Coordinates of C-alpha atoms and ligand atoms in Angstrom, one line a residue:
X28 CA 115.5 117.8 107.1
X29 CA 114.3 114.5 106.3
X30 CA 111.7 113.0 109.3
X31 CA 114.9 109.8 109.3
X32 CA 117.6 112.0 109.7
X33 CA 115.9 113.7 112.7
X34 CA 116.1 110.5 114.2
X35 CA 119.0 109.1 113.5
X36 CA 121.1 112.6 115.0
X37 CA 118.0 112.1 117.7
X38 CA 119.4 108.5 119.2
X39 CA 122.9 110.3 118.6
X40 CA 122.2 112.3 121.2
X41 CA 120.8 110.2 123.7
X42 CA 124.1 108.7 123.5
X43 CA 126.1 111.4 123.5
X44 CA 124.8 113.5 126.6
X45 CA 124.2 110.6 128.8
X46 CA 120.2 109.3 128.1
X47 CA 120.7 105.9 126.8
X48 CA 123.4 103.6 125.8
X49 CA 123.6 100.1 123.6
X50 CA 123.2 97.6 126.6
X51 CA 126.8 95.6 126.5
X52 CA 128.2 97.9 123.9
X53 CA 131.8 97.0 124.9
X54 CA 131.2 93.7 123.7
X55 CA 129.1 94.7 120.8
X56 CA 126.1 95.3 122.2
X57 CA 122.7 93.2 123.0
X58 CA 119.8 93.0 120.1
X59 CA 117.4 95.9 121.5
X60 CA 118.7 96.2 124.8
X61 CA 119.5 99.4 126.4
X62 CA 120.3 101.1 129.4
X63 CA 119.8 104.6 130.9
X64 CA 122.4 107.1 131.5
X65 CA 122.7 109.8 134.0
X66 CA 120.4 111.6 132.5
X67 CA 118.0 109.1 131.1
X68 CA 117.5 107.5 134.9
X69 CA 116.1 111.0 136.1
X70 CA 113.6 111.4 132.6
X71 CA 112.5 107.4 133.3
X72 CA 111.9 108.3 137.2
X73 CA 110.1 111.8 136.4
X74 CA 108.2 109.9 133.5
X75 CA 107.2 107.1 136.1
X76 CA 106.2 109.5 138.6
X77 CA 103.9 111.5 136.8
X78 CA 102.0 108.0 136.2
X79 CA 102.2 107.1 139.2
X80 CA 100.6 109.8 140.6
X81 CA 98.0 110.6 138.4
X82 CA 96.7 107.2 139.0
X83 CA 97.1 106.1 142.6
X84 CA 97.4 109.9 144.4
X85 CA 94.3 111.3 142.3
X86 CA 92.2 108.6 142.4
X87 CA 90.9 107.4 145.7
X88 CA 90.1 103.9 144.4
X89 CA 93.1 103.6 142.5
X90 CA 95.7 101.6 144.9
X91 CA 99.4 100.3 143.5
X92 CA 101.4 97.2 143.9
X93 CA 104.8 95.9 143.1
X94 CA 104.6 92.3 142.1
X95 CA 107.4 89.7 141.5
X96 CA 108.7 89.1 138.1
X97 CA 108.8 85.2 138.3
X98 CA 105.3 83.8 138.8
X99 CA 103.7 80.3 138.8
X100 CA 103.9 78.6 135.0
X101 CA 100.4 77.8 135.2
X102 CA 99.5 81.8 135.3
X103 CA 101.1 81.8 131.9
X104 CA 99.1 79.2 130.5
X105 CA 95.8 80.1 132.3
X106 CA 96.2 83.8 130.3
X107 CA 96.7 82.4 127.1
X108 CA 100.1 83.2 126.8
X109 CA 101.5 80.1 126.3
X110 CA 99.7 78.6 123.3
X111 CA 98.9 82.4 121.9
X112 CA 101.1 85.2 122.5
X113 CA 102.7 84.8 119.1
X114 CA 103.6 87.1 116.4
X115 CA 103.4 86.1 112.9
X116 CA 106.9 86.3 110.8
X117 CA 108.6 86.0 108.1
X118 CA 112.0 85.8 106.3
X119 CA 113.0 87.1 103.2
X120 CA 115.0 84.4 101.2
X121 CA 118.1 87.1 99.7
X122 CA 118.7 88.9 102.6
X123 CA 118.0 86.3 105.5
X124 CA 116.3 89.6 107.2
X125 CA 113.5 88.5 109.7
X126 CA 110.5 90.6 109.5
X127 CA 106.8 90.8 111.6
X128 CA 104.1 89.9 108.7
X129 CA 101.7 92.1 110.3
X130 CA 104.1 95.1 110.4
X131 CA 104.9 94.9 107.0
X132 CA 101.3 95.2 105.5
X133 CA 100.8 97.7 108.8
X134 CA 103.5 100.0 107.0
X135 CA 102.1 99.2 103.4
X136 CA 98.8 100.9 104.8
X137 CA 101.0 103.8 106.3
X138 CA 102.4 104.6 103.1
X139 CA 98.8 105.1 101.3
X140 CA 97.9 107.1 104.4
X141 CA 100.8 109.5 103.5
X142 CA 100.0 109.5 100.1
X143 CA 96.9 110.8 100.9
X144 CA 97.9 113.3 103.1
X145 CA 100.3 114.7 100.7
X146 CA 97.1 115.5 98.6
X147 CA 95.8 117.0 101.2
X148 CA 98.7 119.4 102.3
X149 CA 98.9 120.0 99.0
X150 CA 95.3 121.3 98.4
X151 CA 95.4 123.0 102.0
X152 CA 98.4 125.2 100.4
X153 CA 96.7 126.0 97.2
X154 CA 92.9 126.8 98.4
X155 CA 93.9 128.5 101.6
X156 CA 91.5 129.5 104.0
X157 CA 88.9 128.4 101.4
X158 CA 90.0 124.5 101.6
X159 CA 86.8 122.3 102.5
X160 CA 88.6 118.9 103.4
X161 CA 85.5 116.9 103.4
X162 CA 84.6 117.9 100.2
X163 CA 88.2 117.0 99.0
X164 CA 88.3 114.0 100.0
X165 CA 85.0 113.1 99.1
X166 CA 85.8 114.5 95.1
X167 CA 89.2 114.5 94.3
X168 CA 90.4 111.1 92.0
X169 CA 93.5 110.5 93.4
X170 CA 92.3 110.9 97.3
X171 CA 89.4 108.6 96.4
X172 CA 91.8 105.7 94.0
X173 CA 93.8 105.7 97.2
X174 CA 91.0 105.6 99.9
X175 CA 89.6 102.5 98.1
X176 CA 92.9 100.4 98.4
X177 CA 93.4 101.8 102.1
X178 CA 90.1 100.5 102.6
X179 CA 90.4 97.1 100.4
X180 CA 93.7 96.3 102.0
X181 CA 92.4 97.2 105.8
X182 CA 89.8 94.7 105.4
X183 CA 91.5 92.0 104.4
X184 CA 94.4 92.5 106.7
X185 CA 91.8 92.6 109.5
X186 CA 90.0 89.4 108.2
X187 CA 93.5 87.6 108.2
X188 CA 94.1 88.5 111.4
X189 CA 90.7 87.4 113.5
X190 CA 91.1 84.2 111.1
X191 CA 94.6 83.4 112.1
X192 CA 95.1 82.8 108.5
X193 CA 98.9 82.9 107.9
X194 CA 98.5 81.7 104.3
X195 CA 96.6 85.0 103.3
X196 CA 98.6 87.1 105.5
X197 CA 101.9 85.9 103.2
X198 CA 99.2 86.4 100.2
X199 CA 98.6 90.0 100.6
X200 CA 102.3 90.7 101.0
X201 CA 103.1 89.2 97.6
X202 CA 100.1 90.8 95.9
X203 CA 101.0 94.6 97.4
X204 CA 104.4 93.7 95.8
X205 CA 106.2 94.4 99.7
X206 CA 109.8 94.0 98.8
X207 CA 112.7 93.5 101.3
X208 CA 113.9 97.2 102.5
X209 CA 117.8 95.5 102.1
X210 CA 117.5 93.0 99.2
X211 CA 114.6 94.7 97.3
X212 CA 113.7 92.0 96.6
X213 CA 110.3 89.7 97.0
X214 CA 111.9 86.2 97.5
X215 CA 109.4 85.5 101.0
X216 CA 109.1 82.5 102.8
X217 CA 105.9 80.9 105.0
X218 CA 104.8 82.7 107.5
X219 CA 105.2 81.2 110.9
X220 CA 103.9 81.5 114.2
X221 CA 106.7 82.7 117.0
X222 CA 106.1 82.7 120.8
X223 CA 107.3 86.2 122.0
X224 CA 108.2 84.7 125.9
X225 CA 111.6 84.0 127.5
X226 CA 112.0 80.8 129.5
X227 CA 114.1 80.2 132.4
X228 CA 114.5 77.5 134.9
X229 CA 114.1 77.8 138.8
X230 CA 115.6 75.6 141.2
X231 CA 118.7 72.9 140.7
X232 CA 118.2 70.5 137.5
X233 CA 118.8 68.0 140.4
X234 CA 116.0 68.8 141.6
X235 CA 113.7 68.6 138.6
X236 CA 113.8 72.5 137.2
X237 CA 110.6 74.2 137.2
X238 CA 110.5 76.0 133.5
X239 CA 109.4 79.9 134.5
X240 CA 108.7 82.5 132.3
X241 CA 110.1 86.6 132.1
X242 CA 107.0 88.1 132.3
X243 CA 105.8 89.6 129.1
X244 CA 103.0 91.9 130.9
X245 CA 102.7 93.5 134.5
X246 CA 99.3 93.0 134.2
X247 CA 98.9 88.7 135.5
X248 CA 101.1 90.1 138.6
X249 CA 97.6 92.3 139.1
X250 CA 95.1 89.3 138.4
X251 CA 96.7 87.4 140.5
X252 CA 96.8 89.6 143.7
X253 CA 93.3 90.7 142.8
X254 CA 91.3 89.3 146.1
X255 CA 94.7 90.4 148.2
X256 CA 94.4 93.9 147.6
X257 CA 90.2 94.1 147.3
X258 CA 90.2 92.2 150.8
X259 CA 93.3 93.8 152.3
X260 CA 92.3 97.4 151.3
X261 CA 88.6 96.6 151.4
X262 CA 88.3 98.1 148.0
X263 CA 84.6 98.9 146.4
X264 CA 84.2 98.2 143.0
X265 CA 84.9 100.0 141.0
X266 CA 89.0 100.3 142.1
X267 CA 91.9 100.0 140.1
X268 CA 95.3 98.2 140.9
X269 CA 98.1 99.9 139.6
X270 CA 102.0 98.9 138.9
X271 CA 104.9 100.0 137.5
X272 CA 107.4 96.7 136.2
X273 CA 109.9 95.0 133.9
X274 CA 108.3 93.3 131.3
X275 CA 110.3 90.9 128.6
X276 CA 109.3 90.1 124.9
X277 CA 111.4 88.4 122.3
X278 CA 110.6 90.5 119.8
X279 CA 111.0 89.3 116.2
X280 CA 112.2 92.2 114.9
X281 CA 114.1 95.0 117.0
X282 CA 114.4 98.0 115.0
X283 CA 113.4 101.8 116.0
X284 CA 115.7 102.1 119.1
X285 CA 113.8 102.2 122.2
X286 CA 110.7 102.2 120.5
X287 CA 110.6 97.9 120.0
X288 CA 113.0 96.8 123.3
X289 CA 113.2 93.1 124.5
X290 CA 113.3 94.2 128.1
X291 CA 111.2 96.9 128.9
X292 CA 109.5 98.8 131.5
X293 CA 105.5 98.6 131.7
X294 CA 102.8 101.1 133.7
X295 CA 99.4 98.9 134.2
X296 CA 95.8 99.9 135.6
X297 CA 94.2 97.4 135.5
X298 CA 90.1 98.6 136.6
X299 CA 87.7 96.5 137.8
X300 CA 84.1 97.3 137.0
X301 CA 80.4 95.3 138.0
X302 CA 80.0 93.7 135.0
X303 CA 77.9 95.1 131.8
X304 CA 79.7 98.7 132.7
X305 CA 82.7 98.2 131.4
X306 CA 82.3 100.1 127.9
X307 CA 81.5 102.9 129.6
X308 CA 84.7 102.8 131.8
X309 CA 86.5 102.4 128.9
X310 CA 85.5 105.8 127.5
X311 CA 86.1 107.2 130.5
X312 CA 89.4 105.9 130.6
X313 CA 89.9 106.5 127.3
X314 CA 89.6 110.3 127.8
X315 CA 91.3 110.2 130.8
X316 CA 94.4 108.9 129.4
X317 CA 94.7 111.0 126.5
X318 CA 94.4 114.5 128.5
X319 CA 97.4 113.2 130.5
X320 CA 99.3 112.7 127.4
X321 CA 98.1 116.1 126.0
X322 CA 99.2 118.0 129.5
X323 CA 102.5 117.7 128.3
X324 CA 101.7 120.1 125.8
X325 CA 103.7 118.6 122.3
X326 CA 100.5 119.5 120.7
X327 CA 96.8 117.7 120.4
X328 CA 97.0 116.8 116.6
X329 CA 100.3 115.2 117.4
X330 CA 98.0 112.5 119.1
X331 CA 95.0 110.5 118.1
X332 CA 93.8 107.1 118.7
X333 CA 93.7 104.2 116.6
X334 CA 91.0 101.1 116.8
X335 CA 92.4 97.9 116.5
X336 CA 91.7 95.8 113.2
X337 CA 92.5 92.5 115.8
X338 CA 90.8 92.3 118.8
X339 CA 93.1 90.1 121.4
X340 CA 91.0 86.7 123.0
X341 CA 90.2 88.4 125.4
X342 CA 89.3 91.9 124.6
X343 CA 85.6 93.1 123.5
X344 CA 87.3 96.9 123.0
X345 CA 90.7 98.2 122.2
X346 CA 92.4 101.2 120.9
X347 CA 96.3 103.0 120.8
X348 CA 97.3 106.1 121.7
X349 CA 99.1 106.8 118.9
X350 CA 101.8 109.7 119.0
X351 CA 103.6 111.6 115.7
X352 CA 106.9 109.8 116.0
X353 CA 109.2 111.1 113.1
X354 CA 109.3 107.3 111.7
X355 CA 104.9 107.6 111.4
X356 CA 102.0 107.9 114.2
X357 CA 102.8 104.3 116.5
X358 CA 101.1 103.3 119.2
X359 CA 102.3 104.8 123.2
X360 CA 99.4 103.2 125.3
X361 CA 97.0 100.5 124.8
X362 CA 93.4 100.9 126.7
X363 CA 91.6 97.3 126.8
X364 CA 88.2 96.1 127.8
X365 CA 89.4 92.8 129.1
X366 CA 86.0 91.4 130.2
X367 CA 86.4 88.8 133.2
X368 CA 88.8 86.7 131.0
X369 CA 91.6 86.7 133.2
X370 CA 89.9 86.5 136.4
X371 CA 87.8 83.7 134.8
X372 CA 90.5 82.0 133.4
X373 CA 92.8 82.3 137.2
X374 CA 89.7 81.0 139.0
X375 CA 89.5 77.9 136.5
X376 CA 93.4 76.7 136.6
X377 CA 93.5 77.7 140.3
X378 CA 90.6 76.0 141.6
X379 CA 90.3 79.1 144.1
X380 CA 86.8 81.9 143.9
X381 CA 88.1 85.4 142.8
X382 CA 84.6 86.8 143.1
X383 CA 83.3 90.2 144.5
X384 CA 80.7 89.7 146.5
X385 CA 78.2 93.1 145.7
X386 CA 76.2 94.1 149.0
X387 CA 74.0 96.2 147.0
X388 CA 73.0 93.3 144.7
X389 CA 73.3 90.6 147.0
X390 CA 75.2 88.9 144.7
X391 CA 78.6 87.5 144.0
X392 CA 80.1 87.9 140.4
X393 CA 83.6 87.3 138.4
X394 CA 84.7 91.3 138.1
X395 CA 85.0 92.8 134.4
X396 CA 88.7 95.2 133.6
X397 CA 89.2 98.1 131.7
X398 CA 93.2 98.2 131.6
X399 CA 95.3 101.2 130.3
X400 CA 98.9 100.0 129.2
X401 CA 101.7 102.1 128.3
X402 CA 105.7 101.3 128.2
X403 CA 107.6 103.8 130.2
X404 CA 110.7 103.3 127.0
X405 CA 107.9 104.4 124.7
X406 CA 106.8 107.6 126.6
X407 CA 110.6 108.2 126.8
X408 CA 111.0 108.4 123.3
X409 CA 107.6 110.3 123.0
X410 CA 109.2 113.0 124.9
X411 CA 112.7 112.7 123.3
X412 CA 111.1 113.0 119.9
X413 CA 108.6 115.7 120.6
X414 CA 111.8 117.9 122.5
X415 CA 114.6 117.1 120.0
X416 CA 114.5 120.6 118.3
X417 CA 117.6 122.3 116.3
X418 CA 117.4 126.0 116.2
X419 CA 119.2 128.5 113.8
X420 CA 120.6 131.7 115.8
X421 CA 121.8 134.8 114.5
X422 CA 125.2 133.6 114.6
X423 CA 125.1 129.7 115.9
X424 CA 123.1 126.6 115.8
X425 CA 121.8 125.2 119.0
X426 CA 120.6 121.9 119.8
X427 CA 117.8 122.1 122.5
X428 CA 115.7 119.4 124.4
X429 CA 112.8 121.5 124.8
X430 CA 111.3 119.1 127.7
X431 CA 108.9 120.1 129.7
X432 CA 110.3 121.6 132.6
X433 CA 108.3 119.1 135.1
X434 CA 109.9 116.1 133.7
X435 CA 113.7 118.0 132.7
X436 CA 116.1 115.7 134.3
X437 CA 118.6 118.9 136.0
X438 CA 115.9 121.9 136.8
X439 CA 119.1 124.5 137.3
X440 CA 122.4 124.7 136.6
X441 CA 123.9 127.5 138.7
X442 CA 127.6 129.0 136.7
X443 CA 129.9 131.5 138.1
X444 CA 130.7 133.9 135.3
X445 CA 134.7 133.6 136.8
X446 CA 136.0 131.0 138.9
X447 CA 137.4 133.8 141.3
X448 CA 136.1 137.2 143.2
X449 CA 134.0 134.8 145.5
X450 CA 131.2 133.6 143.2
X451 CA 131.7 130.0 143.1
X452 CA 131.2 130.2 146.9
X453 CA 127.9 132.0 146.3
X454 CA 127.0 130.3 143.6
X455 CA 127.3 126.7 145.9
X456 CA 125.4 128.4 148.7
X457 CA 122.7 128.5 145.7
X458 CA 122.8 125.1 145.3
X459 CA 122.9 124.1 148.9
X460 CA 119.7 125.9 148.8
X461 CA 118.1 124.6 146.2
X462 CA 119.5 121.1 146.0
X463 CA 116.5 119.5 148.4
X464 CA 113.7 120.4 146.1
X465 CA 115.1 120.5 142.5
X466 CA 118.1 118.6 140.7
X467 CA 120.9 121.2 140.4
X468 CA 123.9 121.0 138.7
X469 CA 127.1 123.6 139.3
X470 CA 128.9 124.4 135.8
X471 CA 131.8 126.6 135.8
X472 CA 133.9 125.1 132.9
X473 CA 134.0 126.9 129.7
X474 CA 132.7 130.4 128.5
X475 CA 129.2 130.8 129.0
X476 CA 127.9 130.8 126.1
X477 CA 129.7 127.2 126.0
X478 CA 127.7 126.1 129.1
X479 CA 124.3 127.2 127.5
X480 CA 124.5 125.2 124.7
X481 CA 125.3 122.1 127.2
X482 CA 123.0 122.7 129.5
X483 CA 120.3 123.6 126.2
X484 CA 121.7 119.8 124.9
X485 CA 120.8 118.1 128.1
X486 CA 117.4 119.8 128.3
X487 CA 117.8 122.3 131.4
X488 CA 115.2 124.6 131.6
X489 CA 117.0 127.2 134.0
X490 CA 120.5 128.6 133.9
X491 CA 121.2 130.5 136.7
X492 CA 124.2 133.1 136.5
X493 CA 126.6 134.7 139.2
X494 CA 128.6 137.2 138.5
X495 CA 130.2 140.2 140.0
X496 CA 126.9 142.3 140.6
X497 CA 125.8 139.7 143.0
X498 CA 128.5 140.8 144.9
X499 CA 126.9 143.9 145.6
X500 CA 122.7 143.7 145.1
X501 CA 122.3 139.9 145.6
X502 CA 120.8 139.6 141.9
X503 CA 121.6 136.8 139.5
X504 CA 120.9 136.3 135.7
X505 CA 118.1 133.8 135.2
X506 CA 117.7 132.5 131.2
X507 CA 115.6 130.5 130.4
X508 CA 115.9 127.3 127.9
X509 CA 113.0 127.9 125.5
X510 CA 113.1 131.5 124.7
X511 CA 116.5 132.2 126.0
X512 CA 115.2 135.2 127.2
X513 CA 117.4 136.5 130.5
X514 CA 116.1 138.7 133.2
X515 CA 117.8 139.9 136.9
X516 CA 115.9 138.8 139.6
X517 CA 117.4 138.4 143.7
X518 CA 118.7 134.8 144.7
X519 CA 115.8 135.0 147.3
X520 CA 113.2 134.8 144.3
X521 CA 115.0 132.2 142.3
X522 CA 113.3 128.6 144.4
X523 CA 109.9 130.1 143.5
X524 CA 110.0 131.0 139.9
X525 CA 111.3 127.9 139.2
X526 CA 109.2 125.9 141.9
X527 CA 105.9 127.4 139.5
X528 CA 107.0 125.7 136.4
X529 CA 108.4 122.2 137.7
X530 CA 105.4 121.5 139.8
X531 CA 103.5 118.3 139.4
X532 CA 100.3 119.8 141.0
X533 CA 100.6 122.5 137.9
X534 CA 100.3 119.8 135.2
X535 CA 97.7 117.7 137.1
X536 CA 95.1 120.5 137.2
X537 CA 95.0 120.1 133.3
X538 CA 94.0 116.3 133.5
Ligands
ATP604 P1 103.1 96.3 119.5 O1 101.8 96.1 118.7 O2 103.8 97.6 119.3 O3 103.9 95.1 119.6 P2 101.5 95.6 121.8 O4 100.1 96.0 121.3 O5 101.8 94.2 121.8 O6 102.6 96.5 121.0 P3 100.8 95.9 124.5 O7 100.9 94.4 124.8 O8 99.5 96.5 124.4 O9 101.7 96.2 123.2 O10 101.7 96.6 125.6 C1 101.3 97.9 126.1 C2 102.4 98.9 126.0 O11 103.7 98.4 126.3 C3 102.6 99.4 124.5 O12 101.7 100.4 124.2 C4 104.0 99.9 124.5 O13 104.0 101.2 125.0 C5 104.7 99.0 125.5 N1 105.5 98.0 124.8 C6 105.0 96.8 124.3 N2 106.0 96.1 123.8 C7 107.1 96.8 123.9 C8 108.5 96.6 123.5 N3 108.9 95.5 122.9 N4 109.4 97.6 123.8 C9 109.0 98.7 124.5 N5 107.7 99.0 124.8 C10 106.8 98.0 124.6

């Protein structure tokens, strides 16, 4: 089936067994606003905790915070934000359709990547075990025609870019002949600079409204508390400040579901290193952050990391985490070396020190940050994507969510085979039991069979079945989600085999 389609019956679902609904959708719905379900809340909370604790419970000299959303206008200006965090876009003319400049030479690229690829599946099939990519790539016409315009068209795009140069930008869209996906055609206008934040006002307009900002990061909330926590905590440099936060961009074009959201949940570090170290913390974060993502075990080549072609104003290093979402690789998580910009820039419009004074150098100096940035709505559809599997049976199709147990929003659903004979009672008691440490969910509607497949569809890794041999031996049916393989075990064993495979401390022995 056809990468689209995947995702298309993919957001189907999240709608359909309670993960995410169209924010307002009684009215119409809200342009790329969404809200999580019953299910959704537990993925988000499981998603957020296995963040959370990887950074502030493993690291000693990681510490978090929970900052306001509202901050001081000046912050906004002091960061750049107000005169710069633009995106560049641009309307076609037949269809009125709004587009990102950037995104549509950044899916031009994509498609000569593909093209390539295809080559190269192609070969792989052909020359077997004997396939010699490098030398492939390095000799075959069409892989090296293709290469050249990848490489022709990167530069350029990435020259535009550091220039600001919205003339050239528009340029190489009409000379790579990008048409409109809805008009086809090529009818484009200027392209235009557009300020990504929300305003508000605070206070009565009697009272001369102060114009505030949504925040479109988590990450000023951390500059800005920077000497709180260092002198509060008495933190040694190097520490980190970590936070977990609503963040808000008007985003030009909302496409992609959850993927491109106007409010959206962020997870910061933000590290803070002596100056003239911070490359190397940035490969160390770097690595760090990319065995977390692989833990989850979707597969290593279904991540890799991509270099920016613009670095931000502040930034002297950058790079995604890019994950294998059925629409392309897109970026998850963002790792920047931030230099002392923001800190710099805070002690300027303030008027205050934000300093660290170093007692081994006997010196005072304007920290440097490493920051790793990644939206919890992204990982979410990371997971969604990478679990989203439809499975042929012998005699039946099944829809499963194959997520990782850890992070499975219900752990155990406990059915009686027969709503009579006793076994809902026992089959409660094995909830009552169980209900502290896992989310359980009692099922007793429907044939069995029925209740897999909704307890498969929601993503539950254990089914847990009474029936009227429990009665007499205290045994239960355990199947479980992936392999559907069932086995007899007594209700007395049940809390640990499942404890083994949902446990945190499991998954964070891999990082
Ligand atoms: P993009 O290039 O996709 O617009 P960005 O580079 O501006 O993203 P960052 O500012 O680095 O994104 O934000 C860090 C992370 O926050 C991203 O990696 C992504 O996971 C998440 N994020 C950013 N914008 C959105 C959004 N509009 N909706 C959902 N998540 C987002």
């Amino acid at each position: 089936m056809a990468q689209e389609d995947i995702f298309k019956k993919l957001i189907a679902h999240c709608k359909e067994y309670g993960y995410v609904f169209q924010s307002s959708e009684i009215y119409d719905g809200l342009g790329a606003v969404y809200d999580y379900g019953q299910y959704g809340v537990e993925l988000k909370n499981n998603i957020k905790k296995y963040w959370w604790d990887s950074m502030v419970m493993l690291n000693e000299n990681v510490v978090g915070i929970d900052s306001a959303i509202f901050m001081h206008p000046t912050i906004w200006k002091a960061s750049g934000h107000v005169d710069a965090f633009n995106d560049p876009l641009i309307d076609n003319k037949d269809s009125k359709k709004r587009y990102r400049a950037d995104v549509l030479i950044e899916e031009q690229l994509a498609k000569i990547e593909d093209k390539i690829s295809k080559e190269l599946e192609k070969a792989k099939k052909r020359f077997g075990d004997a396939f010699d990519e490098k030398q492939f790539r390095e000799t075959n016409q069409r892989v090296l025609e293709n290469q050249k315009n990848w490489d022709n068209l990167h530069n350029r795009f990435a020259k535009a870019l550091n220039d600001g140069n919205l003339d050239e930008l528009r340029q190489i869209i009409v000379d790579e002949e990008i048409a409109c996906p809805i008009s086809g055609t090529r009818n484009w206008t200027d392209v235009r600079q557009f300020n990504l934040m929300f305003a508000t006002e605070m206070g009565s307009t009697s009272d001369g409204a102060l114009k505030v900002y949504l925040r479109p990061e988590t990450a000023q909330g951390i500059f800005v508390n920077y000497l709180n926590v260092q002198k509060t905590g008495r933190m040694k440099i190097p520490f980190g400040i970590a936070q977990i936060g609503k963040a808000f961009r008007n985003e030009i074009v909302a496409r992609q579901f959850i993927f491109r959201m106007r409010e959206f949940e962020q997870m910061e570090m933000q590290f803070f290193v002596k100056p003239g170290t911070e490359l190397d913390w940035f490969e160390t974060w770097k690595n760090i952050r990319m065995k977390w993502h692989r833990s989850l075990g979707f597969g290593d080549d279904n991540y890799r990391f991509h270099v920016h072609e613009k670095l931000a104003h502040y930034a002297n290093a950058a790079v995604d985490v890019e994950y294998k979402f059925p629409f392309g690789f897109k970026e998850v998580e963002g790792i920047h070396s931030r230099t002392d910009f923001d800190l710099s820039q805070h002690e300027k419009y303030s008027g205050k020190k934000i300093r660290y004074f170093d007692s081994e150098m006997n010196e005072s100096y304007v920290p440097f940050v490493v920051e790793t940035s990644i939206g919890v709505d992204r990982m979410f559809l990371q997971i969604m994507s990478a679990s989203y599997c439809e499975e042929q049976l012998e005699n039946d199709m099944r829809v499963v969510l194959k997520i990782p147990p850890v992070l499975a929003p219900v752990k155990l659903a406990v059915m009686p085979l027969v709503k009579k004979d006793g076994l809902p009672e026992i089959a409660r008691r094995i909830i009552d039991e169980l209900k502290f440490d896992f989310n359980c969910q009692y099922d007793e509607k429907d044939s069995i069979g029925k209740r897999y497949r909704r307890q498969d569809a929601i993503g539950t890794p254990f089914c847990v079945t009474v029936d009227t041999q429990t009665l007499d031996d205290n045994t239960i049916t355990i199947r479980y989600r992936d392999t559907m393989k069932q086995e007899r075990v007594t209700i007395t064993e049940i809390g640990k085999i499942i404890r083994q495979q949902v446990s945190f401390k499991n998954l964070f022995a891999n990082i």
